[in-house]
Amino acid sequence: MSNKKLKITKYWLLKSEPDCYSIDDLKRDKVEMWDGTRNYQVRNMMRDDMQVGDMCLFYHSNTKEIGVVGTMKIVSDAYPDPTQFDPKSDHPDPKSDPENPRWLCVDVQFQSKLPRTVTLAEIKIDPAFETMPLVKKGNRLSVMPVQKKHFDTIVKMASE
């Protein structure tokens, strides 16, 4: 009998403003740390729930065409976000202690740029997504879990 833990792929949606970091940036860089998260709920998901091999939807927010633009994969366990200690970064946190860091990040790897953006407006009007956290009123998290069926449907929609 093996003591190995069964790995079950989880699915996520990660938001970024394209003028800060876009799907094209990730395509160029191939692997990048997903940093700058300053929300305890998201930090806890990164620490407790995200695993190497999990798949993610890359979502552009705060832009003309808001929506899912690509896919990526989690390729590291959560680790202390170095930007919290860098006063010159976009996301410094002077109250975070290097001995007990407050914020975490993960590394993501580019998988694909979708043929077209699947817009938030499309997702909101499709009854297939009514249980998706993205469309729930008041949900403004930058990272959220996604059901596999929602992940697969969005990727399929992008090719139609």
Short mmCIF file of C-alpha atoms in Angstrom, two decimals:
data_model
loop_
_atom_site.label_atom_id
_atom_site.label_comp_id
_atom_site.label_asym_id
_atom_site.label_seq_id
_atom_site.Cartn_x
_atom_site.Cartn_y
_atom_site.Cartn_z
CA MET A 1 0.00 0.00 0.00
CA SER A 2 1.39 3.39 -1.03
CA ASN A 3 1.42 6.45 1.23
CA LYS A 4 1.46 8.80 -1.77
CA LYS A 5 -1.23 11.45 -1.70
CA LEU A 6 -3.48 11.46 -4.76
CA LYS A 7 -2.94 14.68 -6.71
CA ILE A 8 -6.16 16.21 -7.96
CA THR A 9 -5.78 19.13 -10.37
CA LYS A 10 -7.58 22.24 -9.21
CA TYR A 11 -8.58 25.16 -11.39
CA TRP A 12 -8.21 28.87 -10.72
CA LEU A 13 -8.85 32.29 -12.22
CA LEU A 14 -6.10 34.86 -11.67
CA LYS A 15 -6.68 38.52 -12.51
CA SER A 16 -4.13 41.05 -13.70
CA GLU A 17 -4.40 44.46 -15.24
CA PRO A 18 -2.79 44.14 -18.69
CA ASP A 19 -0.89 47.41 -18.33
CA CYS A 20 0.70 45.91 -15.19
CA TYR A 21 1.26 42.34 -16.48
CA SER A 22 -0.50 40.81 -19.49
CA ILE A 23 -0.88 37.43 -21.14
CA ASP A 24 1.61 38.64 -23.76
CA ASP A 25 4.12 39.39 -20.99
CA LEU A 26 3.70 35.86 -19.62
CA LYS A 27 3.99 34.37 -23.13
CA ARG A 28 7.30 36.23 -23.52
CA ASP A 29 8.58 35.37 -20.02
CA LYS A 30 7.29 31.75 -20.08
CA VAL A 31 7.42 31.49 -16.24
CA GLU A 32 6.83 34.34 -13.78
CA MET A 33 6.00 34.81 -10.13
CA TRP A 34 2.39 35.84 -9.48
CA ASP A 35 3.14 38.52 -6.93
CA GLY A 36 1.51 41.55 -5.36
CA THR A 37 -1.47 39.81 -3.79
CA ARG A 38 -2.41 41.69 -0.64
CA ASN A 39 -5.51 39.85 0.52
CA TYR A 40 -5.47 37.29 3.34
CA GLN A 41 -8.10 35.04 1.75
CA VAL A 42 -6.06 34.84 -1.47
CA ARG A 43 -2.84 34.31 0.49
CA ASN A 44 -4.47 31.40 2.31
CA MET A 45 -5.66 29.84 -0.96
CA MET A 46 -2.13 30.08 -2.37
CA ARG A 47 -0.68 28.54 0.78
CA ASP A 48 -3.29 25.88 1.52
CA ASP A 49 -5.01 24.99 -1.75
CA MET A 50 -2.86 25.74 -4.80
CA GLN A 51 -0.58 22.94 -5.93
CA VAL A 52 2.02 22.48 -8.63
CA GLY A 53 0.17 21.35 -11.76
CA ASP A 54 -3.06 23.26 -11.08
CA MET A 55 -4.44 25.07 -14.13
CA CYS A 56 -5.43 28.73 -14.28
CA LEU A 57 -7.40 31.09 -16.44
CA PHE A 58 -5.53 34.37 -17.04
CA TYR A 59 -8.05 37.22 -16.69
CA HIS A 60 -7.45 40.81 -17.82
CA SER A 61 -9.19 43.32 -15.54
CA ASN A 62 -9.49 47.10 -15.62
CA THR A 63 -9.16 47.32 -19.39
CA LYS A 64 -11.35 47.98 -22.44
CA GLU A 65 -12.07 44.29 -23.01
CA ILE A 66 -12.35 42.63 -19.58
CA GLY A 67 -12.23 38.85 -19.62
CA VAL A 68 -10.28 35.61 -19.90
CA VAL A 69 -7.36 35.84 -22.34
CA GLY A 70 -5.28 32.71 -21.73
CA THR A 71 -4.30 29.74 -19.63
CA MET A 72 -1.36 29.04 -17.35
CA LYS A 73 -0.17 26.42 -14.90
CA ILE A 74 1.01 26.66 -11.29
CA VAL A 75 4.66 25.53 -11.26
CA SER A 76 5.75 26.22 -7.67
CA ASP A 77 4.46 25.93 -4.16
CA ALA A 78 3.63 29.20 -2.41
CA TYR A 79 6.63 31.13 -1.09
CA PRO A 80 7.22 34.58 0.46
CA ASP A 81 6.48 37.35 -2.03
CA PRO A 82 9.74 39.34 -2.29
CA THR A 83 7.92 42.51 -3.39
CA GLN A 84 6.54 42.99 0.13
CA PHE A 85 10.07 43.76 1.36
CA ASP A 86 11.09 46.01 -1.55
CA PRO A 87 10.15 49.65 -0.93
CA LYS A 88 10.65 50.35 -4.66
CA SER A 89 8.17 47.66 -5.75
CA ASP A 90 4.55 48.34 -6.68
CA HIS A 91 3.42 46.33 -3.64
CA PRO A 92 5.62 47.05 -0.60
CA ASP A 93 4.35 46.22 2.87
CA PRO A 94 6.57 47.85 5.51
CA LYS A 95 4.70 45.98 8.26
CA SER A 96 5.59 42.54 6.85
CA ASP A 97 8.35 40.80 8.79
CA PRO A 98 10.98 38.81 6.84
CA GLU A 99 11.05 36.31 9.74
CA ASN A 100 7.29 35.78 9.38
CA PRO A 101 6.27 37.05 5.92
CA ARG A 102 2.70 38.21 5.55
CA TRP A 103 2.32 37.69 1.78
CA LEU A 104 2.93 34.77 -0.55
CA CYS A 105 3.20 34.21 -4.29
CA VAL A 106 3.41 31.27 -6.69
CA ASP A 107 5.15 30.81 -10.02
CA VAL A 108 2.98 30.41 -13.11
CA GLN A 109 3.91 29.05 -16.53
CA PHE A 110 2.37 30.19 -19.81
CA GLN A 111 0.19 27.54 -21.46
CA SER A 112 -1.84 29.35 -24.13
CA LYS A 113 -3.18 32.64 -25.37
CA LEU A 114 -6.83 32.14 -26.26
CA PRO A 115 -7.87 32.83 -29.88
CA ARG A 116 -10.15 35.55 -28.53
CA THR A 117 -11.06 37.10 -25.19
CA VAL A 118 -14.02 35.50 -23.46
CA THR A 119 -15.51 38.64 -21.97
CA LEU A 120 -16.96 39.11 -18.52
CA ALA A 121 -20.20 40.24 -20.20
CA GLU A 122 -20.45 36.88 -22.05
CA ILE A 123 -19.77 34.95 -18.88
CA LYS A 124 -22.34 36.95 -16.89
CA ILE A 125 -25.20 36.28 -19.32
CA ASP A 126 -24.52 32.55 -19.74
CA PRO A 127 -26.55 30.49 -17.23
CA ALA A 128 -23.78 27.84 -17.30
CA PHE A 129 -21.69 30.22 -15.15
CA GLU A 130 -24.28 31.23 -12.53
CA THR A 131 -22.35 29.38 -9.78
CA MET A 132 -18.95 30.77 -10.78
CA PRO A 133 -17.45 33.06 -8.09
CA LEU A 134 -16.48 35.59 -10.80
CA VAL A 135 -20.13 36.49 -11.40
CA LYS A 136 -21.19 36.57 -7.74
CA LYS A 137 -22.09 40.07 -6.59
CA GLY A 138 -19.43 41.66 -4.40
CA ASN A 139 -16.67 39.19 -5.28
CA ARG A 140 -13.60 41.26 -6.04
CA LEU A 141 -10.87 38.73 -5.28
CA SER A 142 -7.90 38.69 -7.65
CA VAL A 143 -7.60 34.90 -7.34
CA MET A 144 -10.54 32.52 -7.13
CA PRO A 145 -11.25 28.84 -7.54
CA VAL A 146 -12.94 27.71 -10.75
CA GLN A 147 -14.75 24.47 -11.44
CA LYS A 148 -13.25 22.30 -14.17
CA LYS A 149 -16.48 22.55 -16.19
CA HIS A 150 -16.21 26.36 -16.16
CA PHE A 151 -12.53 26.24 -17.12
CA ASP A 152 -13.25 23.87 -20.03
CA THR A 153 -16.30 25.84 -21.21
CA ILE A 154 -14.40 29.15 -21.30
CA VAL A 155 -11.52 27.60 -23.26
CA LYS A 156 -14.05 26.10 -25.70
CA MET A 157 -15.92 29.42 -26.06
CA ALA A 158 -12.68 31.16 -27.02
CA SER A 159 -12.35 28.87 -30.05
CA GLU A 160 -15.90 29.37 -31.33
#
